[in-house]
Amino acid sequence: MNLELRHLRVVCAIAETGSVTKAASALGLAQPALTAQLQRIERTLGGPLFDRDRRGARPTALGELVLARARVLLPAMKGLQDEAARLAGAGDTPPCYRFGGVNSPILGRLVHRLAAEQPPAQITTYASWSVDELAQLVAGGRLDFALAGVCGDAIPSAGFGLSWQEVAVDPVLVLLPETHPLAAQDEVRLADLRHEQWVAAPGDGCFADCFAAACARAGFTPRKVYETDIRGCVDLVDAGVAVALCQATFRPVSGLVTRQLAGTPLRWRLLLGWHPDSPAAQGAELVLETAKAAYVDSLAPHPAYLAWLPRNPGFGVRQPTGVRPG
């Protein structure tokens, strides 16, 4: 059997989902058919590509080698196909934007702007709590752009070869019930929240460590931290069970308030990532500028934060510092 691009897509799908069963579902195939196909691929390549057990499928050394090559070849082939289509007279093909987002507060506004400015554009979105998953999908050519947030000056993993550019940087705020004793203050000291329970959305970055370090600097260790989706976070705060950390552009919720943390102990940077060798890279600057405009749009419901930004020029949309590989 000759190895084909579709076989590389199968290998990437198994690695991205961590399971043959999940990969079969994502590819629209029956699980036995995908298993048989994987076995043929492994025979062609001379060895197993994955170690499989009840916990899922993990790439072997040979599998990692194949994945590394596939993540270069698949975007390159897509680029070749796109360029060939243009040369063949298909230059009027509508632009296509495939976005992935990790709890992004601007994704909806970014899609709205692109759709308004380019009505024929084909736009799709994909949500994940994992920056690494989105980076892997972009590197594998299944997404064009990833919108992700990182704590402070951190950058996402360098293992996927993506370029990351800053959209904006915000202070991390605290979300409280409007009946909370500290809700009457414009600014809250982190130390004054030492007796609270906390709730946060899941993620695979360093934010939990950064939060623990900020609490340590404030002289305490945080009590119980619940982990749930955004709706669950809002419900727990609204019930008075916990308080939450949130982005400055968090959509206002009736009965809840956001307050600045004194001294801005935590910062959150919103990044846009793409693969520099992908066809999407040609339109990355346009998408980046549109993302920045979408961020500015997201500030409208937050007059207090809008008034705060001019006094703190290190936040909001800043002067570009160049694309950083990640």
Tab-separated table of C-alpha atoms in Angstrom:
chain	number	residue	atom	x	y	z
A	1	MET	CA	0.000	0.000	0.000
A	2	ASN	CA	1.264	3.469	-0.899
A	3	LEU	CA	0.983	6.100	1.831
A	4	GLU	CA	-1.425	8.904	0.896
A	5	LEU	CA	-2.395	12.230	2.428
A	6	ARG	CA	-5.668	10.756	3.676
A	7	HIS	CA	-3.632	8.289	5.720
A	8	LEU	CA	-1.716	11.160	7.331
A	9	ARG	CA	-5.027	12.829	8.174
A	10	VAL	CA	-6.110	9.630	9.915
A	11	VAL	CA	-2.920	9.568	12.006
A	12	CYS	CA	-3.347	13.248	12.924
A	13	ALA	CA	-7.008	12.736	13.848
A	14	ILE	CA	-6.149	9.885	16.216
A	15	ALA	CA	-3.385	11.934	17.838
A	16	GLU	CA	-5.598	15.024	18.169
A	17	THR	CA	-8.551	13.179	19.718
A	18	GLY	CA	-6.439	10.725	21.730
A	19	SER	CA	-8.605	7.778	20.721
A	20	VAL	CA	-9.410	5.685	17.659
A	21	THR	CA	-13.099	5.769	18.568
A	22	LYS	CA	-13.199	9.579	18.807
A	23	ALA	CA	-11.168	9.926	15.618
A	24	ALA	CA	-13.604	7.649	13.777
A	25	SER	CA	-16.496	9.840	14.926
A	26	ALA	CA	-14.681	13.026	13.870
A	27	LEU	CA	-13.882	11.577	10.446
A	28	GLY	CA	-17.346	10.113	9.937
A	29	LEU	CA	-16.076	6.528	9.773
A	30	ALA	CA	-17.013	3.340	11.551
A	31	GLN	CA	-14.560	2.496	14.311
A	32	PRO	CA	-13.693	-0.991	12.930
A	33	ALA	CA	-12.999	0.523	9.500
A	34	LEU	CA	-10.666	3.129	10.974
A	35	THR	CA	-8.897	0.481	13.075
A	36	ALA	CA	-8.324	-1.636	9.972
A	37	GLN	CA	-7.048	1.386	8.085
A	38	LEU	CA	-4.636	2.247	10.898
A	39	GLN	CA	-3.313	-1.315	10.864
A	40	ARG	CA	-2.632	-1.062	7.121
A	41	ILE	CA	-0.841	2.250	7.651
A	42	GLU	CA	1.286	0.735	10.423
A	43	ARG	CA	2.206	-2.232	8.229
A	44	THR	CA	3.246	0.156	5.460
A	45	LEU	CA	5.408	2.205	7.833
A	46	GLY	CA	6.899	-0.834	9.543
A	47	GLY	CA	5.684	-0.483	13.132
A	48	PRO	CA	2.974	0.691	15.537
A	49	LEU	CA	2.203	4.405	15.537
A	50	PHE	CA	0.244	4.433	18.805
A	51	ASP	CA	0.276	2.704	22.154
A	52	ARG	CA	-3.380	1.922	22.864
A	53	ASP	CA	-5.004	1.008	26.144
A	54	ARG	CA	-8.130	1.864	28.130
A	55	ARG	CA	-6.908	5.428	28.601
A	56	GLY	CA	-6.685	6.098	24.870
A	57	ALA	CA	-4.039	6.229	22.142
A	58	ARG	CA	-0.618	7.838	22.613
A	59	PRO	CA	1.926	8.217	19.779
A	60	THR	CA	4.986	5.949	19.812
A	61	ALA	CA	8.376	7.299	18.755
A	62	LEU	CA	7.550	6.278	15.185
A	63	GLY	CA	4.151	7.911	15.556
A	64	GLU	CA	5.726	11.190	16.694
A	65	LEU	CA	7.993	11.139	13.633
A	66	VAL	CA	5.043	10.596	11.293
A	67	LEU	CA	3.011	13.310	13.035
A	68	ALA	CA	5.863	15.814	12.770
A	69	ARG	CA	6.085	15.227	9.016
A	70	ALA	CA	2.302	15.196	8.560
A	71	ARG	CA	1.905	18.560	10.297
A	72	VAL	CA	4.198	20.063	7.692
A	73	LEU	CA	2.940	18.181	4.645
A	74	LEU	CA	-0.805	18.635	5.144
A	75	PRO	CA	-0.792	22.470	5.395
A	76	ALA	CA	1.718	22.613	2.552
A	77	MET	CA	-0.518	20.493	0.328
A	78	LYS	CA	-3.533	22.629	1.183
A	79	GLY	CA	-1.484	25.691	0.265
A	80	LEU	CA	-0.546	24.098	-3.050
A	81	GLN	CA	-4.182	23.319	-3.787
A	82	ASP	CA	-5.269	26.866	-2.931
A	83	GLU	CA	-2.566	28.447	-5.079
A	84	ALA	CA	-3.304	26.075	-7.960
A	85	ALA	CA	-6.987	26.992	-7.763
A	86	ARG	CA	-6.126	30.670	-7.974
A	87	LEU	CA	-3.849	30.142	-10.971
A	88	ALA	CA	-6.523	28.058	-12.637
A	89	GLY	CA	-8.906	30.994	-12.555
A	90	ALA	CA	-10.654	30.307	-9.277
A	91	GLY	CA	-9.486	33.554	-7.747
A	92	ASP	CA	-13.057	34.551	-6.985
A	93	THR	CA	-13.418	31.684	-4.512
A	94	PRO	CA	-14.924	33.125	-1.297
A	95	PRO	CA	-12.393	33.499	1.535
A	96	CYS	CA	-12.546	30.835	4.236
A	97	TYR	CA	-11.822	31.426	7.922
A	98	ARG	CA	-11.723	28.530	10.389
A	99	PHE	CA	-11.366	29.810	13.955
A	100	GLY	CA	-10.769	28.001	17.208
A	101	GLY	CA	-11.258	29.730	20.532
A	102	VAL	CA	-10.484	29.123	24.199
A	103	ASN	CA	-13.149	30.992	26.174
A	104	SER	CA	-12.582	33.977	23.883
A	105	PRO	CA	-14.608	37.100	24.689
A	106	ILE	CA	-14.199	38.516	21.161
A	107	LEU	CA	-14.795	35.526	18.885
A	108	GLY	CA	-18.420	36.429	18.200
A	109	ARG	CA	-17.582	40.040	17.388
A	110	LEU	CA	-14.663	38.954	15.185
A	111	VAL	CA	-16.964	36.666	13.181
A	112	HIS	CA	-19.547	39.464	12.940
A	113	ARG	CA	-16.996	41.950	11.588
A	114	LEU	CA	-15.533	39.546	9.029
A	115	ALA	CA	-18.995	38.523	7.847
A	116	ALA	CA	-20.043	42.173	7.497
A	117	GLU	CA	-16.855	43.204	5.663
A	118	GLN	CA	-16.702	40.078	3.465
A	119	PRO	CA	-20.276	38.804	2.966
A	120	PRO	CA	-19.248	35.831	0.769
A	121	ALA	CA	-16.712	34.587	3.352
A	122	GLN	CA	-17.138	31.069	4.719
A	123	ILE	CA	-16.539	31.220	8.492
A	124	THR	CA	-16.561	28.333	10.942
A	125	THR	CA	-15.753	28.201	14.654
A	126	TYR	CA	-14.554	25.514	17.031
A	127	ALA	CA	-14.501	25.759	20.832
A	128	SER	CA	-12.031	24.063	23.153
A	129	TRP	CA	-10.685	24.584	26.670
A	130	SER	CA	-7.216	23.508	25.492
A	131	VAL	CA	-4.758	25.884	23.834
A	132	ASP	CA	-2.605	22.894	22.892
A	133	GLU	CA	-5.530	21.212	21.145
A	134	LEU	CA	-6.254	24.323	19.086
A	135	ALA	CA	-2.564	24.777	18.242
A	136	GLN	CA	-2.428	21.146	17.121
A	137	LEU	CA	-5.479	21.628	14.903
A	138	VAL	CA	-3.961	24.748	13.339
A	139	ALA	CA	-0.631	22.985	12.804
A	140	GLY	CA	-2.474	20.062	11.215
A	141	GLY	CA	-4.340	22.326	8.799
A	142	ARG	CA	-7.781	21.713	10.300
A	143	LEU	CA	-8.095	25.289	11.632
A	144	ASP	CA	-6.701	28.528	10.224
A	145	PHE	CA	-6.513	30.627	13.389
A	146	ALA	CA	-6.591	30.110	17.149
A	147	LEU	CA	-7.736	32.722	19.667
A	148	ALA	CA	-6.252	31.976	23.060
A	149	GLY	CA	-5.418	33.707	26.309
A	150	VAL	CA	-2.253	33.392	28.383
A	151	CYS	CA	-1.221	34.643	31.787
A	152	GLY	CA	1.248	37.538	31.982
A	153	ASP	CA	4.081	37.266	29.466
A	154	ALA	CA	3.686	33.537	28.860
A	155	ILE	CA	3.334	32.171	25.324
A	156	PRO	CA	1.717	28.911	24.225
A	157	SER	CA	3.765	25.777	23.680
A	158	ALA	CA	6.489	26.102	21.050
A	159	GLY	CA	5.959	22.526	19.913
A	160	PHE	CA	3.470	23.300	17.138
A	161	GLY	CA	5.386	25.915	15.133
A	162	LEU	CA	2.685	28.600	15.285
A	163	SER	CA	3.192	32.341	15.166
A	164	TRP	CA	1.381	34.222	17.931
A	165	GLN	CA	0.514	37.926	17.912
A	166	GLU	CA	-0.993	39.909	20.752
A	167	VAL	CA	-4.500	41.268	20.273
A	168	ALA	CA	-4.824	42.983	23.668
A	169	VAL	CA	-3.838	42.674	27.312
A	170	ASP	CA	-6.214	43.161	30.236
A	171	PRO	CA	-6.054	43.061	34.022
A	172	VAL	CA	-7.795	40.080	35.566
A	173	LEU	CA	-10.847	41.186	37.566
A	174	VAL	CA	-12.913	39.530	40.271
A	175	LEU	CA	-16.564	38.634	39.699
A	176	LEU	CA	-18.793	39.104	42.762
A	177	PRO	CA	-22.501	39.054	43.595
A	178	GLU	CA	-23.702	42.639	43.796
A	179	THR	CA	-24.730	41.872	47.407
A	180	HIS	CA	-21.145	40.947	48.380
A	181	PRO	CA	-19.700	43.237	51.104
A	182	LEU	CA	-16.796	44.188	48.808
A	183	ALA	CA	-19.001	44.921	45.775
A	184	ALA	CA	-19.415	48.546	46.906
A	185	GLN	CA	-15.688	49.171	46.387
A	186	ASP	CA	-14.221	50.206	43.033
A	187	GLU	CA	-11.111	48.159	43.773
A	188	VAL	CA	-10.635	45.037	45.889
A	189	ARG	CA	-7.450	43.802	47.529
A	190	LEU	CA	-6.742	40.162	46.745
A	191	ALA	CA	-5.903	39.638	50.428
A	192	ASP	CA	-9.443	40.685	51.372
A	193	LEU	CA	-10.708	37.655	49.437
A	194	ARG	CA	-8.608	35.151	51.389
A	195	HIS	CA	-11.642	33.532	53.036
A	196	GLU	CA	-13.553	33.052	49.782
A	197	GLN	CA	-14.047	29.900	47.759
A	198	TRP	CA	-13.204	30.261	44.071
A	199	VAL	CA	-14.527	28.982	40.769
A	200	ALA	CA	-12.719	28.911	37.418
A	201	ALA	CA	-13.153	27.592	33.900
A	202	PRO	CA	-10.870	24.698	32.898
A	203	GLY	CA	-7.738	25.178	30.810
A	204	ASP	CA	-4.264	23.807	30.159
A	205	GLY	CA	-2.184	26.947	30.635
A	206	CYS	CA	-0.281	28.338	33.619
A	207	PHE	CA	-3.089	30.514	35.013
A	208	ALA	CA	-3.725	28.298	38.036
A	209	ASP	CA	-0.053	28.567	39.004
A	210	CYS	CA	-0.047	32.333	38.427
A	211	PHE	CA	-3.160	32.713	40.592
A	212	ALA	CA	-1.644	30.601	43.384
A	213	ALA	CA	1.545	32.690	43.222
A	214	ALA	CA	-0.452	35.950	43.396
A	215	CYS	CA	-2.337	34.663	46.444
A	216	ALA	CA	0.959	33.668	48.074
A	217	ARG	CA	2.293	37.190	47.531
A	218	ALA	CA	-0.895	38.469	49.168
A	219	GLY	CA	-0.227	36.216	52.169
A	220	PHE	CA	-2.681	33.361	51.794
A	221	THR	CA	-3.413	30.077	50.044
A	222	PRO	CA	-6.726	29.985	48.144
A	223	ARG	CA	-9.440	27.787	49.593
A	224	LYS	CA	-11.392	25.294	47.488
A	225	VAL	CA	-11.371	26.031	43.744
A	226	TYR	CA	-14.316	24.673	41.759
A	227	GLU	CA	-13.822	23.986	38.048
A	228	THR	CA	-16.753	24.235	35.651
A	229	ASP	CA	-17.887	25.896	32.429
A	230	ILE	CA	-18.694	29.608	32.187
A	231	ARG	CA	-22.388	29.133	32.917
A	232	GLY	CA	-21.495	27.069	35.982
A	233	CYS	CA	-19.101	29.787	37.147
A	234	VAL	CA	-21.815	32.417	36.861
A	235	ASP	CA	-24.318	30.230	38.725
A	236	LEU	CA	-21.909	29.556	41.618
A	237	VAL	CA	-21.062	33.241	41.981
A	238	ASP	CA	-24.714	34.216	41.749
A	239	ALA	CA	-25.548	31.679	44.474
A	240	GLY	CA	-22.892	33.172	46.746
A	241	VAL	CA	-20.971	29.900	46.861
A	242	ALA	CA	-17.798	31.290	45.306
A	243	VAL	CA	-16.164	34.284	43.643
A	244	ALA	CA	-14.462	34.111	40.263
A	245	LEU	CA	-11.627	35.685	38.348
A	246	CYS	CA	-12.696	36.970	34.952
A	247	GLN	CA	-11.527	38.903	31.944
A	248	ALA	CA	-12.156	42.643	31.854
A	249	THR	CA	-14.406	42.196	28.812
A	250	PHE	CA	-16.580	39.574	30.538
A	251	ARG	CA	-20.157	40.169	29.403
A	252	PRO	CA	-22.204	41.940	32.150
A	253	VAL	CA	-24.562	39.634	34.049
A	254	SER	CA	-27.551	40.907	36.007
A	255	GLY	CA	-26.943	40.616	39.751
A	256	LEU	CA	-23.151	40.318	39.411
A	257	VAL	CA	-20.404	42.934	39.310
A	258	THR	CA	-16.756	42.937	38.257
A	259	ARG	CA	-14.174	44.811	40.301
A	260	GLN	CA	-10.530	45.674	39.735
A	261	LEU	CA	-7.952	43.893	41.888
A	262	ALA	CA	-5.703	46.392	43.655
A	263	GLY	CA	-2.229	46.542	42.159
A	264	THR	CA	-3.273	44.438	39.144
A	265	PRO	CA	-1.663	41.209	40.409
A	266	LEU	CA	-2.712	39.236	37.306
A	267	ARG	CA	-2.693	40.087	33.600
A	268	TRP	CA	-4.357	38.217	30.730
A	269	ARG	CA	-3.102	38.501	27.151
A	270	LEU	CA	-5.373	37.620	24.247
A	271	LEU	CA	-3.404	36.140	21.334
A	272	LEU	CA	-4.105	35.202	17.735
A	273	GLY	CA	-2.126	32.262	16.379
A	274	TRP	CA	-1.603	30.822	12.892
A	275	HIS	CA	0.917	28.603	11.102
A	276	PRO	CA	3.408	30.766	9.178
A	277	ASP	CA	3.564	28.272	6.277
A	278	SER	CA	-0.187	27.889	5.893
A	279	PRO	CA	-2.320	29.651	3.248
A	280	ALA	CA	-4.068	31.494	6.100
A	281	ALA	CA	-0.801	33.314	6.888
A	282	GLN	CA	-1.359	35.536	3.850
A	283	GLY	CA	-4.436	37.031	5.472
A	284	ALA	CA	-3.177	36.976	9.058
A	285	GLU	CA	-2.553	40.717	9.340
A	286	LEU	CA	-6.089	41.486	8.178
A	287	VAL	CA	-7.542	39.014	10.673
A	288	LEU	CA	-5.326	40.427	13.446
A	289	GLU	CA	-6.484	43.994	12.808
A	290	THR	CA	-10.094	42.802	12.690
A	291	ALA	CA	-9.574	40.970	16.002
A	292	LYS	CA	-8.247	44.182	17.574
A	293	ALA	CA	-11.288	46.067	16.301
A	294	ALA	CA	-13.536	43.325	17.707
A	295	TYR	CA	-11.800	43.726	21.068
A	296	VAL	CA	-12.511	47.470	21.015
A	297	ASP	CA	-16.149	46.661	20.205
A	298	SER	CA	-16.265	44.403	23.268
A	299	LEU	CA	-15.382	47.344	25.556
A	300	ALA	CA	-18.627	49.236	24.929
A	301	PRO	CA	-20.591	47.555	27.792
A	302	HIS	CA	-17.782	48.382	30.248
A	303	PRO	CA	-17.672	52.191	30.745
A	304	ALA	CA	-15.678	51.972	33.982
A	305	TYR	CA	-12.978	49.907	32.287
A	306	LEU	CA	-12.988	52.249	29.282
A	307	ALA	CA	-12.329	55.142	31.666
A	308	TRP	CA	-9.537	53.160	33.368
A	309	LEU	CA	-7.640	52.278	30.180
A	310	PRO	CA	-6.310	55.771	29.256
A	311	ARG	CA	-4.732	56.020	32.730
A	312	ASN	CA	-3.046	52.646	32.243
A	313	PRO	CA	-1.430	52.604	28.779
A	314	GLY	CA	0.126	49.184	29.338
A	315	PHE	CA	-3.293	47.604	28.831
A	316	GLY	CA	-5.802	47.289	26.001
A	317	VAL	CA	-4.582	47.209	22.410
A	318	ARG	CA	-0.870	48.021	22.563
A	319	GLN	CA	1.710	48.876	19.938
A	320	PRO	CA	2.763	45.725	18.052
A	321	THR	CA	5.853	43.960	19.347
A	322	GLY	CA	6.213	41.526	16.464
A	323	VAL	CA	5.077	37.995	15.878
A	324	ARG	CA	6.479	35.539	18.387
A	325	PRO	CA	6.892	31.909	17.467
A	326	GLY	CA	5.082	29.472	19.706
